[in-house]
Amino acid sequence: MPPTDIPSRSHRLALGVLATGMLMTVLDGSIVTVAMPAIQSDLGFTPVGLSWVVNAYLIAFGSLLLLAGRLGDLIGRKRMFLAGTGVFTAASLLAGVATSPGVLIAARFLQGVGSATASAVSLGILVTLFTAPRQRAKAIAVFSFTGAAGASLGQVLGGVLTDALTWNWIFFINLPIGIAVLLVALPALPGDRGLGLKAGADVLGALLVTSGLMLGIYAVVKIEEYGAGSAHTLGLGGLALALLAGFVVRQATAKNPLMPLRIFRSRSVAGANLVQMLMVAALFSFQVLVALYLQKVLGYGAAETGLAMLPAAAVIGAVSLGVSARLNARFGERTVLLAGLVLLVGVLGLLTRVPVNASYVTDLLPVMLLAAGFGLALPALTSLGMSGAKEEDAGLASGLFNTTQQIGMALGIAVLSTLAASRTESLTAAGRPAAEALTGGYHLAFAVGTGLLLAALAVAATVLRRPRRTPAPSPTPAPVPAPGTAATREARLTAP
């Protein structure tokens, strides 16, 4: 039966499960940053050790996404989603009851493992479940919204929970959500056996890519401590590149590769992943540095900062849920992506001129409203990033898309925060007041972020192709009923 534009109740329930699972992991990523001072005070973290509350999660999450996505194709995406959600929920309990830095860091690493396992296959499940173009566009819009808005909501929730209760509750809140997701996912998600391990059980490839990504992300997140030109950074970075190069060679020669290189033959897949890496790296300066500016320069509290950024979450939600699917269907994902990137260039461009004594209404609210560009760009980019993958590679494409997102985030954290800190130090040494020095550092990060977005805009305009229009079928009835209607729609959907 050809796919329809009206999702069934079971499809809507499955989408709700996937979106809730995404929301839980995204909230956890942003909610922790607000509670860091309380965690340091209660558990006795050193300043350097405290960074591992974030780094342990990021290293595990970013390095395992690609492997988890391919394993989902091989042994079943539903199994991987359930296993990952279970591990993440159990690790959240361990983090909530932690009484020492070592236990909390270990729990955060396990949270990263669980989050990678579940997140890597979520998009793969979604695109194989929703096959009609309009239906898929709406589903991707919902899924994208939970990721985009969840980060802003996490900052509000983290401030409220930490102030009203204790930091432990930022982890305990995952327990009822995780249990509910598991209970509903069992009947709601479609069962799939996968291709079997013999179709791609490349153990050597798995070791190369996982160790290479883990070392690479570790080297990036430690740039701020050791410096970009240090022996530590260059040595580990070089080893990581060597391992990843070995992985590419292995995939080109292995009989059953972990990541078939054919997936990069699609300009949509390759281009969308590159655009996403640049965009996410740039938008770190909006998601994190704006929050730091509000607190350190303007003197906002944790809850006030979250509330100040709520308009951004609201417009992202309104655009991604309300109009992005219709715009993608009418104008094509490439055109909508370009429009979204232009708005985001405006966001960071305005922030390069934000003053020390900013007025929220005149200086910051317009920035928050222009964040609607993220609601346009992310659903379009997600559709493009998954469009060129065959059904048997859907989990791999999902894992790849999430991996480039995490690499972009790690690069944004390392590069932009280092530039901002370096500029602030030089301005402080020149005798500038603290608030002015901080603002100057943020201005530099915002300017570099604007450059990254312009690069993403150039890649999207030149690499991503305009959608091909298929001519309407002749109204003359065919002598034999054509059996390929659904297949034709799917081919049109997956064309690069």
CSV table of N, CA, C and O in Angstrom, one decimal, residues 330-436:
chain,number,residue,atom,x,y,z
A,330,ARG,N,7.2,22.9,-0.1
A,330,ARG,CA,6.9,23.8,-1.2
A,330,ARG,C,8.1,24.3,-1.9
A,330,ARG,O,8.2,24.4,-3.2
A,331,PHE,N,9.2,24.6,-1.1
A,331,PHE,CA,10.4,25.2,-1.7
A,331,PHE,C,11.6,24.3,-1.8
A,331,PHE,O,12.6,24.6,-2.5
A,332,GLY,N,11.5,23.1,-1.1
A,332,GLY,CA,12.7,22.2,-1.1
A,332,GLY,C,13.6,22.5,0.1
A,332,GLY,O,13.7,23.6,0.6
A,333,GLU,N,14.2,21.4,0.6
A,333,GLU,CA,15.0,21.5,1.8
A,333,GLU,C,16.2,22.4,1.6
A,333,GLU,O,16.6,23.2,2.5
A,334,ARG,N,16.8,22.4,0.5
A,334,ARG,CA,18.0,23.2,0.2
A,334,ARG,C,17.7,24.7,0.4
A,334,ARG,O,18.4,25.5,1.0
A,335,THR,N,16.6,25.2,-0.2
A,335,THR,CA,16.2,26.6,-0.2
A,335,THR,C,15.9,27.0,1.3
A,335,THR,O,16.3,28.1,1.7
A,336,VAL,N,15.2,26.2,2.0
A,336,VAL,CA,14.8,26.5,3.4
A,336,VAL,C,16.1,26.5,4.2
A,336,VAL,O,16.2,27.4,5.1
A,337,LEU,N,17.0,25.6,4.0
A,337,LEU,CA,18.3,25.6,4.7
A,337,LEU,C,19.0,26.9,4.5
A,337,LEU,O,19.5,27.5,5.5
A,338,LEU,N,19.1,27.3,3.3
A,338,LEU,CA,19.8,28.6,3.0
A,338,LEU,C,19.2,29.8,3.7
A,338,LEU,O,19.9,30.6,4.3
A,339,ALA,N,17.8,29.8,3.7
A,339,ALA,CA,17.1,30.9,4.4
A,339,ALA,C,17.4,30.9,5.9
A,339,ALA,O,17.7,31.9,6.6
A,340,GLY,N,17.4,29.7,6.5
A,340,GLY,CA,17.7,29.5,7.9
A,340,GLY,C,19.1,29.9,8.3
A,340,GLY,O,19.4,30.6,9.3
A,341,LEU,N,20.1,29.6,7.4
A,341,LEU,CA,21.5,30.0,7.7
A,341,LEU,C,21.7,31.5,7.6
A,341,LEU,O,22.4,32.1,8.3
A,342,VAL,N,21.0,32.1,6.7
A,342,VAL,CA,21.0,33.6,6.6
A,342,VAL,C,20.6,34.2,7.9
A,342,VAL,O,21.2,35.2,8.4
A,343,LEU,N,19.4,33.7,8.4
A,343,LEU,CA,18.9,34.3,9.7
A,343,LEU,C,20.0,34.0,10.8
A,343,LEU,O,20.2,34.9,11.7
A,344,LEU,N,20.6,32.9,10.8
A,344,LEU,CA,21.6,32.6,11.9
A,344,LEU,C,22.8,33.5,11.8
A,344,LEU,O,23.4,33.8,12.8
A,345,VAL,N,23.2,33.8,10.5
A,345,VAL,CA,24.3,34.8,10.4
A,345,VAL,C,23.9,36.1,11.0
A,345,VAL,O,24.8,36.7,11.7
A,346,GLY,N,22.7,36.5,10.9
A,346,GLY,CA,22.2,37.7,11.5
A,346,GLY,C,22.3,37.6,13.0
A,346,GLY,O,22.6,38.6,13.7
A,347,VAL,N,22.0,36.4,13.6
A,347,VAL,CA,22.1,36.2,15.1
A,347,VAL,C,23.4,36.5,15.6
A,347,VAL,O,23.6,37.4,16.5
A,348,LEU,N,24.5,35.9,15.0
A,348,LEU,CA,25.8,36.1,15.5
A,348,LEU,C,26.4,37.4,15.1
A,348,LEU,O,27.2,38.0,15.8
A,349,GLY,N,25.9,37.9,13.9
A,349,GLY,CA,26.4,39.2,13.5
A,349,GLY,C,26.0,40.3,14.5
A,349,GLY,O,26.7,41.2,14.8
A,350,LEU,N,24.7,40.2,15.0
A,350,LEU,CA,24.2,41.2,15.9
A,350,LEU,C,25.0,41.1,17.3
A,350,LEU,O,25.3,42.1,17.9
A,351,LEU,N,25.3,39.8,17.6
A,351,LEU,CA,26.0,39.6,18.9
A,351,LEU,C,27.4,40.2,18.9
A,351,LEU,O,28.0,40.4,20.0
A,352,THR,N,28.0,40.3,17.7
A,352,THR,CA,29.4,40.9,17.7
A,352,THR,C,29.4,42.3,18.1
A,352,THR,O,30.5,42.9,18.4
A,353,ARG,N,28.2,42.9,18.2
A,353,ARG,CA,28.1,44.4,18.6
A,353,ARG,C,27.4,44.6,19.9
A,353,ARG,O,27.1,45.7,20.3
A,354,VAL,N,27.1,43.5,20.7
A,354,VAL,CA,26.3,43.6,21.9
A,354,VAL,C,27.2,44.4,22.9
A,354,VAL,O,28.4,44.1,23.1
A,355,PRO,N,26.6,45.5,23.6
A,355,PRO,CA,27.4,46.3,24.5
A,355,PRO,C,27.5,45.7,25.9
A,355,PRO,O,26.9,44.7,26.2
A,356,VAL,N,28.4,46.3,26.7
A,356,VAL,CA,28.6,45.9,28.1
A,356,VAL,C,27.3,46.1,28.9
A,356,VAL,O,26.9,45.2,29.7
A,357,ASN,N,26.7,47.2,28.7
A,357,ASN,CA,25.4,47.5,29.5
A,357,ASN,C,24.2,47.3,28.5
A,357,ASN,O,23.5,48.3,28.2
A,358,ALA,N,24.0,46.1,28.1
A,358,ALA,CA,23.0,45.8,27.1
A,358,ALA,C,21.6,45.9,27.7
A,358,ALA,O,21.4,45.6,28.9
A,359,SER,N,20.6,46.4,26.9
A,359,SER,CA,19.2,46.3,27.2
A,359,SER,C,18.7,45.0,26.6
A,359,SER,O,18.9,44.7,25.4
A,360,TYR,N,17.9,44.3,27.4
A,360,TYR,CA,17.4,43.0,26.9
A,360,TYR,C,16.5,43.2,25.7
A,360,TYR,O,16.6,42.5,24.7
A,361,VAL,N,15.6,44.2,25.9
A,361,VAL,CA,14.6,44.4,24.8
A,361,VAL,C,15.2,44.8,23.5
A,361,VAL,O,14.8,44.3,22.5
A,362,THR,N,16.1,45.8,23.6
A,362,THR,CA,16.6,46.3,22.3
A,362,THR,C,17.8,45.6,21.8
A,362,THR,O,18.0,45.5,20.5
A,363,ASP,N,18.7,45.0,22.6
A,363,ASP,CA,19.9,44.4,22.2
A,363,ASP,C,19.8,42.9,22.1
A,363,ASP,O,20.5,42.3,21.2
A,364,LEU,N,19.1,42.2,23.0
A,364,LEU,CA,19.1,40.8,23.0
A,364,LEU,C,17.8,40.1,22.5
A,364,LEU,O,17.9,39.0,21.9
A,365,LEU,N,16.7,40.7,22.7
A,365,LEU,CA,15.4,40.1,22.2
A,365,LEU,C,15.4,39.9,20.7
A,365,LEU,O,15.0,38.8,20.2
A,366,PRO,N,15.9,40.9,19.9
A,366,PRO,CA,15.9,40.6,18.5
A,366,PRO,C,16.8,39.4,18.1
A,366,PRO,O,16.5,38.7,17.2
A,367,VAL,N,17.9,39.2,18.8
A,367,VAL,CA,18.8,38.1,18.6
A,367,VAL,C,18.0,36.8,18.9
A,367,VAL,O,18.1,35.8,18.1
A,368,MET,N,17.3,36.7,20.0
A,368,MET,CA,16.5,35.6,20.4
A,368,MET,C,15.4,35.2,19.3
A,368,MET,O,15.2,34.1,19.0
A,369,LEU,N,14.8,36.3,18.7
A,369,LEU,CA,13.8,36.0,17.7
A,369,LEU,C,14.4,35.6,16.4
A,369,LEU,O,13.8,34.7,15.7
A,370,LEU,N,15.6,36.1,16.0
A,370,LEU,CA,16.2,35.6,14.8
A,370,LEU,C,16.7,34.1,14.9
A,370,LEU,O,17.0,33.5,13.9
A,371,ALA,N,16.7,33.6,16.1
A,371,ALA,CA,17.1,32.2,16.3
A,371,ALA,C,16.0,31.3,15.6
A,371,ALA,O,16.3,30.1,15.5
A,372,ALA,N,14.9,31.8,15.2
A,372,ALA,CA,14.0,31.1,14.4
A,372,ALA,C,14.7,30.4,13.2
A,372,ALA,O,14.2,29.4,12.7
A,373,GLY,N,15.8,31.0,12.8
A,373,GLY,CA,16.6,30.4,11.7
A,373,GLY,C,17.0,28.9,12.0
A,373,GLY,O,17.1,28.1,11.1
A,374,PHE,N,17.2,28.6,13.2
A,374,PHE,CA,17.6,27.3,13.6
A,374,PHE,C,16.4,26.3,13.4
A,374,PHE,O,16.6,25.2,13.0
A,375,GLY,N,15.2,26.8,13.6
A,375,GLY,CA,14.0,26.0,13.4
A,375,GLY,C,13.8,25.7,11.9
A,375,GLY,O,13.1,24.8,11.5
A,376,LEU,N,14.3,26.6,11.0
A,376,LEU,CA,14.3,26.3,9.6
A,376,LEU,C,15.4,25.4,9.2
A,376,LEU,O,15.2,24.5,8.4
A,377,ALA,N,16.6,25.7,9.7
A,377,ALA,CA,17.8,25.0,9.2
A,377,ALA,C,17.9,23.6,9.6
A,377,ALA,O,18.2,22.7,8.8
A,378,LEU,N,17.6,23.3,10.9
A,378,LEU,CA,17.8,21.9,11.4
A,378,LEU,C,16.9,20.9,10.8
A,378,LEU,O,17.4,19.8,10.3
A,379,PRO,N,15.6,21.1,10.7
A,379,PRO,CA,14.8,20.1,10.0
A,379,PRO,C,15.2,19.8,8.5
A,379,PRO,O,15.2,18.7,8.1
A,380,ALA,N,15.5,20.9,7.8
A,380,ALA,CA,15.9,20.8,6.4
A,380,ALA,C,17.2,20.0,6.3
A,380,ALA,O,17.4,19.2,5.5
A,381,LEU,N,18.1,20.4,7.2
A,381,LEU,CA,19.4,19.7,7.2
A,381,LEU,C,19.3,18.2,7.6
A,381,LEU,O,20.0,17.4,7.0
A,382,THR,N,18.4,17.9,8.5
A,382,THR,CA,18.2,16.5,8.9
A,382,THR,C,17.7,15.7,7.8
A,382,THR,O,18.1,14.6,7.5
A,383,SER,N,16.7,16.3,7.1
A,383,SER,CA,16.1,15.6,5.9
A,383,SER,C,17.2,15.3,4.8
A,383,SER,O,17.2,14.2,4.3
A,384,LEU,N,18.0,16.4,4.6
A,384,LEU,CA,19.1,16.2,3.6
A,384,LEU,C,20.1,15.2,4.0
A,384,LEU,O,20.6,14.4,3.2
A,385,GLY,N,20.4,15.2,5.3
A,385,GLY,CA,21.4,14.3,5.8
A,385,GLY,C,21.0,12.8,5.8
A,385,GLY,O,21.8,11.9,5.7
A,386,MET,N,19.7,12.6,5.8
A,386,MET,CA,19.2,11.2,5.8
A,386,MET,C,18.7,10.8,4.4
A,386,MET,O,18.4,9.6,4.1
A,387,SER,N,18.5,11.7,3.5
A,387,SER,CA,17.8,11.5,2.2
A,387,SER,C,18.6,10.5,1.3
A,387,SER,O,17.9,9.8,0.5
A,388,GLY,N,19.9,10.5,1.3
A,388,GLY,CA,20.6,9.7,0.4
A,388,GLY,C,20.9,8.3,0.9
A,388,GLY,O,21.6,7.6,0.2
A,389,ALA,N,20.5,8.0,2.1
A,389,ALA,CA,20.8,6.7,2.6
A,389,ALA,C,19.8,5.6,2.2
A,389,ALA,O,18.6,5.9,2.3
A,390,LYS,N,20.2,4.4,1.9
A,390,LYS,CA,19.3,3.3,1.6
A,390,LYS,C,18.8,2.8,3.0
A,390,LYS,O,19.3,3.1,4.0
A,391,GLU,N,17.7,2.1,2.9
A,391,GLU,CA,17.0,1.6,4.1
A,391,GLU,C,18.0,0.8,5.0
A,391,GLU,O,18.0,0.9,6.2
A,392,GLU,N,18.8,0.0,4.4
A,392,GLU,CA,19.7,-0.9,5.1
A,392,GLU,C,20.9,-0.1,5.8
A,392,GLU,O,21.6,-0.6,6.7
A,393,ASP,N,21.0,1.2,5.3
A,393,ASP,CA,22.1,2.1,5.9
A,393,ASP,C,21.5,3.2,6.8
A,393,ASP,O,22.2,4.1,7.1
A,394,ALA,N,20.2,3.1,7.1
A,394,ALA,CA,19.5,4.2,7.8
A,394,ALA,C,20.2,4.4,9.2
A,394,ALA,O,20.4,5.6,9.6
A,395,GLY,N,20.5,3.4,9.9
A,395,GLY,CA,21.1,3.5,11.2
A,395,GLY,C,22.5,4.1,11.1
A,395,GLY,O,22.9,5.0,11.9
A,396,LEU,N,23.2,3.7,10.1
A,396,LEU,CA,24.6,4.3,9.9
A,396,LEU,C,24.5,5.8,9.6
A,396,LEU,O,25.2,6.6,10.1
A,397,ALA,N,23.6,6.1,8.7
A,397,ALA,CA,23.4,7.5,8.3
A,397,ALA,C,23.0,8.4,9.5
A,397,ALA,O,23.4,9.5,9.7
A,398,SER,N,22.1,7.8,10.4
A,398,SER,CA,21.7,8.4,11.6
A,398,SER,C,22.9,8.6,12.6
A,398,SER,O,23.1,9.7,13.1
A,399,GLY,N,23.7,7.6,12.7
A,399,GLY,CA,24.9,7.7,13.6
A,399,GLY,C,25.9,8.7,13.1
A,399,GLY,O,26.5,9.4,13.8
A,400,LEU,N,26.1,8.7,11.7
A,400,LEU,CA,27.0,9.6,11.1
A,400,LEU,C,26.5,11.1,11.3
A,400,LEU,O,27.3,11.9,11.7
A,401,PHE,N,25.2,11.3,11.1
A,401,PHE,CA,24.7,12.7,11.3
A,401,PHE,C,24.9,13.1,12.7
A,401,PHE,O,25.2,14.3,13.0
A,402,ASN,N,24.6,12.3,13.7
A,402,ASN,CA,24.8,12.6,15.1
A,402,ASN,C,26.3,12.8,15.5
A,402,ASN,O,26.7,13.6,16.3
A,403,THR,N,27.1,12.0,14.8
A,403,THR,CA,28.6,12.1,15.1
A,403,THR,C,29.1,13.4,14.6
A,403,THR,O,29.9,14.1,15.4
A,404,THR,N,28.8,13.9,13.4
A,404,THR,CA,29.3,15.2,13.0
A,404,THR,C,28.7,16.3,13.8
A,404,THR,O,29.4,17.3,14.0
A,405,GLN,N,27.5,16.1,14.4
A,405,GLN,CA,27.0,17.1,15.3
A,405,GLN,C,27.9,17.2,16.5
A,405,GLN,O,28.2,18.3,17.0
A,406,GLN,N,28.3,16.1,17.1
A,406,GLN,CA,29.1,16.1,18.3
A,406,GLN,C,30.5,16.6,18.0
A,406,GLN,O,31.1,17.3,18.9
A,407,ILE,N,31.0,16.2,16.9
A,407,ILE,CA,32.4,16.8,16.5
A,407,ILE,C,32.3,18.3,16.4
A,407,ILE,O,33.2,19.0,16.8
A,408,GLY,N,31.3,18.8,15.7
A,408,GLY,CA,31.1,20.2,15.6
A,408,GLY,C,31.0,20.9,17.0
A,408,GLY,O,31.6,22.0,17.2
A,409,MET,N,30.2,20.3,17.9
A,409,MET,CA,30.1,20.8,19.2
A,409,MET,C,31.4,20.8,19.9
A,409,MET,O,31.8,21.9,20.6
A,410,ALA,N,32.2,19.8,19.8
A,410,ALA,CA,33.5,19.7,20.5
A,410,ALA,C,34.4,20.8,19.9
A,410,ALA,O,35.1,21.4,20.7
A,411,LEU,N,34.4,20.9,18.6
A,411,LEU,CA,35.3,22.0,18.0
A,411,LEU,C,34.8,23.3,18.4
A,411,LEU,O,35.7,24.2,18.7
A,412,GLY,N,33.5,23.6,18.5
A,412,GLY,CA,33.0,24.9,18.9
A,412,GLY,C,33.4,25.2,20.3
A,412,GLY,O,33.9,26.3,20.7
A,413,ILE,N,33.3,24.2,21.2
A,413,ILE,CA,33.7,24.4,22.6
A,413,ILE,C,35.2,24.7,22.7
A,413,ILE,O,35.6,25.7,23.4
A,414,ALA,N,36.0,23.9,22.0
A,414,ALA,CA,37.4,24.1,22.2
A,414,ALA,C,37.9,25.4,21.5
A,414,ALA,O,38.6,26.2,22.2
A,415,VAL,N,37.5,25.7,20.3
A,415,VAL,CA,38.0,26.8,19.6
A,415,VAL,C,37.5,28.1,20.0
A,415,VAL,O,38.2,29.1,20.4
A,416,LEU,N,36.1,28.2,20.1
A,416,LEU,CA,35.5,29.5,20.4
A,416,LEU,C,35.8,29.9,21.9
A,416,LEU,O,36.0,31.1,22.2
A,417,SER,N,35.7,28.9,22.8
A,417,SER,CA,35.9,29.3,24.2
A,417,SER,C,37.4,29.7,24.5
A,417,SER,O,37.7,30.5,25.2
A,418,THR,N,38.3,29.0,23.7
A,418,THR,CA,39.7,29.3,23.9
A,418,THR,C,40.0,30.7,23.3
A,418,THR,O,40.7,31.5,23.9
A,419,LEU,N,39.4,31.1,22.2
A,419,LEU,CA,39.6,32.4,21.6
A,419,LEU,C,39.0,33.5,22.5
A,419,LEU,O,39.6,34.5,22.7
A,420,ALA,N,37.8,33.2,23.1
A,420,ALA,CA,37.2,34.2,24.0
A,420,ALA,C,38.1,34.4,25.2
A,420,ALA,O,38.3,35.5,25.6
A,421,ALA,N,38.5,33.3,25.8
A,421,ALA,CA,39.4,33.4,27.0
A,421,ALA,C,40.7,34.1,26.7
A,421,ALA,O,41.1,35.0,27.5
A,422,SER,N,41.3,33.8,25.6
A,422,SER,CA,42.6,34.5,25.2
A,422,SER,C,42.4,36.0,25.0
A,422,SER,O,43.2,36.8,25.5
A,423,ARG,N,41.3,36.4,24.3
A,423,ARG,CA,41.0,37.8,24.1
A,423,ARG,C,40.7,38.5,25.4
A,423,ARG,O,41.2,39.6,25.6
A,424,THR,N,40.0,37.8,26.3
A,424,THR,CA,39.7,38.4,27.6
A,424,THR,C,40.9,38.7,28.4
A,424,THR,O,41.1,39.8,29.0
A,425,GLU,N,41.8,37.7,28.4
A,425,GLU,CA,43.1,37.9,29.1
A,425,GLU,C,43.9,39.0,28.6
A,425,GLU,O,44.5,39.8,29.4
A,426,SER,N,44.0,39.2,27.3
A,426,SER,CA,44.8,40.3,26.7
A,426,SER,C,44.2,41.6,27.0
A,426,SER,O,44.9,42.6,27.3
A,427,LEU,N,42.8,41.7,27.0
A,427,LEU,CA,42.2,43.0,27.3
A,427,LEU,C,42.3,43.3,28.8
A,427,LEU,O,42.5,44.5,29.2
A,428,THR,N,42.3,42.3,29.7
A,428,THR,CA,42.5,42.5,31.1
A,428,THR,C,43.9,43.0,31.4
A,428,THR,O,44.1,43.9,32.2
A,429,ALA,N,44.9,42.4,30.7
A,429,ALA,CA,46.3,42.8,30.9
A,429,ALA,C,46.5,44.2,30.4
A,429,ALA,O,47.4,44.9,30.9
A,430,ALA,N,45.7,44.7,29.4
A,430,ALA,CA,45.8,46.0,28.9
A,430,ALA,C,45.1,47.0,29.8
A,430,ALA,O,45.0,48.2,29.5
A,431,GLY,N,44.5,46.6,30.9
A,431,GLY,CA,43.9,47.5,31.9
A,431,GLY,C,42.4,47.7,31.7
A,431,GLY,O,41.8,48.6,32.4
A,432,ARG,N,41.7,46.9,30.8
A,432,ARG,CA,40.3,47.1,30.6
A,432,ARG,C,39.5,46.5,31.8
A,432,ARG,O,39.9,45.6,32.5
A,433,PRO,N,38.4,47.1,32.2
A,433,PRO,CA,37.5,46.6,33.3
A,433,PRO,C,37.1,45.2,32.9
A,433,PRO,O,37.0,44.8,31.8
A,434,ALA,N,36.8,44.4,34.0
A,434,ALA,CA,36.4,43.0,33.8
A,434,ALA,C,35.3,42.8,32.9
A,434,ALA,O,35.4,41.9,32.0
A,435,ALA,N,34.2,43.5,33.0
A,435,ALA,CA,33.0,43.3,32.2
A,435,ALA,C,33.3,43.6,30.7
A,435,ALA,O,32.9,42.9,29.8
A,436,GLU,N,34.1,44.7,30.5
A,436,GLU,CA,34.5,45.1,29.1
A,436,GLU,C,35.4,44.0,28.5
A,436,GLU,O,35.3,43.7,27.3
